[in-house]
Amino acid sequence: LNRAIELMLEYRMPNTPAAVARKVGRENEKVEIFSLSDLPVDQVDMLTLILVGNSTTRRQNDRMITPRGY
């Protein structure tokens, strides 16, 4: 995961929003938003989904917003 983040940082800004979602659809579901450079890799396990925004994604009210391009 650390290497994957390093590779993404070659193409994305460090402040790119990234979501860490644990136990999606299960009891105790939790979603947190971080910047790409601050992803807490120690909190990631096999029940974790990581979503990384694109160049137009922004953080707004604890959510990731990516405008549609059409």
Backbone as a chain_set.jsonl record, in Angstrom:
{"seq": "LNRAIELMLEYRMPNTPAAVARKVGRENEKVEIFSLSDLPVDQVDMLTLILVGNSTTRRQNDRMITPRGY", "coords": {"N": [[0.826, -1.191, 0.0], [1.943, 1.228, 0.768], [3.757, 1.64, -1.33], [1.995, 1.863, -3.485], [0.727, 4.265, -2.84], [2.904, 5.995, -3.019], [3.342, 5.838, -5.807], [0.923, 6.925, -6.785], [1.193, 9.518, -5.825], [3.003, 10.541, -7.579], [1.483, 11.424, -9.635], [-0.707, 12.748, -8.641], [-1.756, 15.488, -6.552], [-0.504, 16.019, -3.212], [-2.56, 16.773, -1.472], [-4.854, 15.634, -2.474], [-8.113, 14.419, -2.082], [-8.913, 11.44, -0.296], [-10.735, 8.578, 0.493], [-11.219, 6.44, 3.271], [-12.823, 3.625, 3.788], [-14.316, 1.469, 5.999], [-15.607, -1.741, 6.66], [-17.886, -1.607, 4.938], [-21.329, -1.494, 4.456], [-21.775, -3.128, 6.576], [-22.238, -3.85, 10.096], [-21.038, -1.295, 12.246], [-19.911, 0.287, 10.23], [-17.614, 2.599, 8.82], [-16.519, 5.664, 7.535], [-13.943, 7.717, 6.534], [-12.338, 10.757, 5.567], [-9.302, 11.643, 4.12], [-6.216, 13.312, 3.22], [-4.357, 12.364, 0.33], [-1.613, 12.119, 0.875], [-1.664, 11.694, 3.587], [-2.826, 9.261, 4.214], [-3.846, 6.773, 6.46], [-2.12, 4.133, 6.621], [-1.799, 2.127, 8.48], [-4.321, 1.61, 9.409], [-5.622, 0.183, 7.531], [-7.112, -2.759, 6.348], [-8.219, -6.048, 5.273], [-10.912, -5.537, 5.128], [-11.261, -3.036, 4.215], [-11.913, -0.324, 2.049], [-10.407, 1.793, -0.247], [-10.721, 4.922, -1.685], [-9.59, 7.079, -4.101], [-9.524, 10.41, -5.028], [-9.894, 12.334, -8.129], [-8.278, 14.826, -10.239], [-10.109, 16.89, -10.026], [-11.564, 16.483, -7.767], [-12.891, 17.43, -4.628], [-12.953, 18.212, -1.116], [-15.796, 18.435, 0.88], [-17.775, 19.295, 3.514], [-17.164, 16.887, 5.023], [-17.292, 15.024, 2.972], [-16.434, 13.561, -0.217], [-16.355, 15.226, -3.226], [-16.8, 15.003, -6.639], [-17.024, 16.729, -9.497], [-19.197, 16.253, -12.279], [-18.162, 15.677, -15.64], [-19.563, 16.383, -17.929]], "CA": [[0.0, 0.0, 0.0], [2.825, 2.4, 0.775], [4.293, 1.819, -2.685], [0.891, 2.349, -4.32], [0.551, 5.685, -2.516], [4.044, 6.688, -3.634], [3.093, 5.934, -7.252], [-0.162, 7.886, -7.02], [1.69, 10.865, -5.549], [3.73, 11.011, -8.757], [0.508, 11.95, -10.585], [-1.731, 13.496, -7.913], [-1.271, 16.395, -5.52], [-0.576, 15.41, -1.884], [-3.819, 17.092, -0.785], [-5.972, 14.967, -3.146], [-8.945, 13.694, -1.121], [-8.971, 9.981, -0.365], [-11.624, 8.039, 1.522], [-10.935, 5.135, 3.85], [-14.128, 3.088, 4.202], [-14.175, 0.157, 6.638], [-16.816, -2.533, 6.915], [-18.975, -1.019, 4.163], [-22.531, -2.307, 4.425], [-21.812, -3.997, 7.751], [-22.31, -3.172, 11.384], [-19.845, -0.489, 12.571], [-19.348, 0.917, 9.035], [-16.961, 3.869, 9.116], [-15.885, 6.3, 6.382], [-13.19, 8.927, 6.883], [-11.674, 11.397, 4.432], [-7.939, 12.097, 4.387], [-5.486, 13.684, 2.011], [-3.605, 11.22, -0.173], [-0.323, 12.008, 1.565], [-1.874, 11.378, 5.002], [-3.606, 8.038, 4.389], [-3.354, 5.987, 7.595], [-1.951, 2.762, 6.138], [-1.908, 1.197, 9.602], [-5.737, 1.354, 9.656], [-6.163, -0.518, 6.366], [-7.058, -4.219, 6.382], [-8.964, -6.676, 4.186], [-12.285, -5.035, 5.123], [-11.148, -1.61, 3.929], [-11.952, 0.158, 0.665], [-9.779, 3.113, -0.374], [-11.112, 5.641, -2.894], [-8.744, 8.251, -4.303], [-10.144, 11.356, -5.943], [-9.132, 12.749, -9.305], [-7.751, 16.197, -10.164], [-11.173, 17.853, -9.741], [-12.237, 16.11, -6.528], [-12.655, 18.317, -3.493], [-13.579, 17.805, 0.138], [-16.848, 19.373, 1.267], [-18.615, 18.782, 4.602], [-16.809, 15.484, 5.282], [-17.591, 14.196, 1.81], [-15.638, 13.786, -1.417], [-17.194, 15.662, -4.328], [-16.143, 15.056, -7.935], [-17.989, 17.239, -10.471], [-19.311, 15.508, -13.536], [-17.469, 16.378, -16.713], [-20.362, 16.538, -19.14]], "C": [[0.872, 1.257, 0.0], [3.381, 2.69, -0.617], [3.213, 2.352, -3.63], [0.657, 3.839, -4.079], [1.683, 6.501, -3.122], [3.816, 6.885, -5.13], [2.0, 6.943, -7.564], [0.306, 9.31, -6.8], [2.568, 11.405, -6.678], [2.795, 11.708, -9.741], [-0.585, 12.798, -9.944], [-1.083, 14.384, -6.874], [-1.391, 15.706, -4.154], [-1.891, 15.666, -1.157], [-5.049, 16.508, -1.496], [-6.802, 14.206, -2.111], [-8.94, 12.189, -1.378], [-9.826, 9.485, 0.795], [-11.125, 6.671, 1.967], [-12.262, 4.645, 4.424], [-13.925, 1.677, 4.752], [-15.539, -0.459, 6.881], [-18.04, -1.967, 6.189], [-20.151, -1.993, 4.089], [-22.677, -3.248, 5.603], [-21.979, -3.163, 9.008], [-20.976, -2.47, 11.654], [-19.15, 0.076, 11.326], [-18.768, 2.275, 9.406], [-16.282, 4.388, 7.851], [-15.21, 7.575, 6.856], [-12.492, 9.444, 5.634], [-10.317, 11.93, 4.899], [-7.371, 12.711, 3.116], [-4.654, 12.469, 1.605], [-2.292, 11.033, 0.583], [-0.452, 11.616, 3.038], [-2.697, 10.115, 5.225], [-3.025, 7.2, 5.526], [-3.228, 4.503, 7.227], [-2.063, 1.732, 7.261], [-3.355, 0.866, 9.947], [-6.383, 0.536, 8.54], [-5.989, -2.023, 6.546], [-7.925, -4.764, 5.242], [-10.427, -6.246, 4.127], [-12.344, -3.557, 4.774], [-11.165, -1.351, 2.423], [-11.336, 1.551, 0.66], [-10.189, 3.702, -1.718], [-10.271, 6.904, -2.989], [-9.392, 9.136, -5.348], [-9.284, 11.653, -7.157], [-8.725, 14.22, -9.156], [-8.822, 17.233, -9.859], [-11.928, 17.554, -8.447], [-11.883, 17.093, -5.425], [-13.364, 17.747, -2.265], [-14.592, 18.873, 0.527], [-17.726, 18.701, 2.322], [-18.4, 17.289, 4.853], [-17.243, 14.525, 4.181], [-16.607, 14.511, 0.689], [-16.603, 14.121, -2.54], [-16.347, 15.706, -5.598], [-17.183, 15.514, -8.95], [-18.023, 16.35, -11.723], [-18.732, 16.341, -14.666], [-18.268, 16.565, -17.982], [-21.495, 17.476, -18.946]], "O": [[0.568, 2.231, -0.689], [3.466, 3.846, -1.031], [3.493, 3.199, -4.478], [0.414, 4.588, -5.025], [1.45, 7.576, -3.674], [4.066, 7.966, -5.663], [2.131, 7.731, -8.5], [-0.129, 10.22, -7.505], [2.846, 12.604, -6.724], [3.242, 12.488, -10.581], [-1.315, 13.496, -10.649], [-0.001, 14.083, -6.371], [-2.293, 14.89, -3.96], [-2.297, 14.865, -0.315], [-6.176, 16.858, -1.148], [-6.247, 13.426, -1.337], [-8.96, 11.735, -2.522], [-9.659, 9.919, 1.935], [-10.673, 5.858, 1.161], [-12.76, 5.179, 5.415], [-13.422, 0.797, 4.052], [-16.494, 0.221, 7.258], [-19.115, -1.865, 6.78], [-19.994, -3.155, 3.713], [-23.59, -4.073, 5.636], [-21.875, -1.936, 8.983], [-19.913, -2.998, 11.325], [-17.943, 0.319, 11.35], [-19.349, 3.013, 10.202], [-15.562, 3.652, 7.177], [-15.835, 8.413, 7.505], [-12.104, 8.671, 4.758], [-10.211, 12.581, 5.938], [-7.989, 12.633, 2.054], [-4.293, 11.646, 2.446], [-1.908, 9.905, 0.893], [0.539, 11.247, 3.669], [-3.219, 9.914, 6.322], [-1.821, 6.945, 5.544], [-4.135, 3.715, 7.496], [-2.393, 0.575, 7.001], [-3.6, -0.072, 10.706], [-7.573, 0.231, 8.608], [-4.899, -2.511, 6.848], [-8.317, -4.015, 4.347], [-11.117, -6.566, 3.158], [-13.358, -2.899, 5.009], [-10.526, -2.054, 1.641], [-11.705, 2.397, 1.475], [-10.028, 3.067, -2.761], [-10.245, 7.708, -2.057], [-9.765, 8.671, -6.425], [-8.112, 11.283, -7.217], [-8.821, 14.786, -8.067], [-8.49, 18.353, -9.469], [-12.836, 18.298, -8.074], [-10.74, 17.531, -5.3], [-14.258, 16.908, -2.377], [-14.29, 20.067, 0.508], [-18.344, 17.669, 2.061], [-19.361, 16.52, 4.889], [-17.525, 13.355, 4.438], [-16.019, 15.592, 0.651], [-17.56, 13.386, -2.782], [-15.306, 16.361, -5.634], [-18.126, 14.778, -9.241], [-17.013, 15.786, -12.145], [-18.808, 17.569, -14.645], [-17.694, 16.879, -19.025], [-22.265, 17.714, -19.876]]}, "num_chains": 1, "name": "protein.A"}
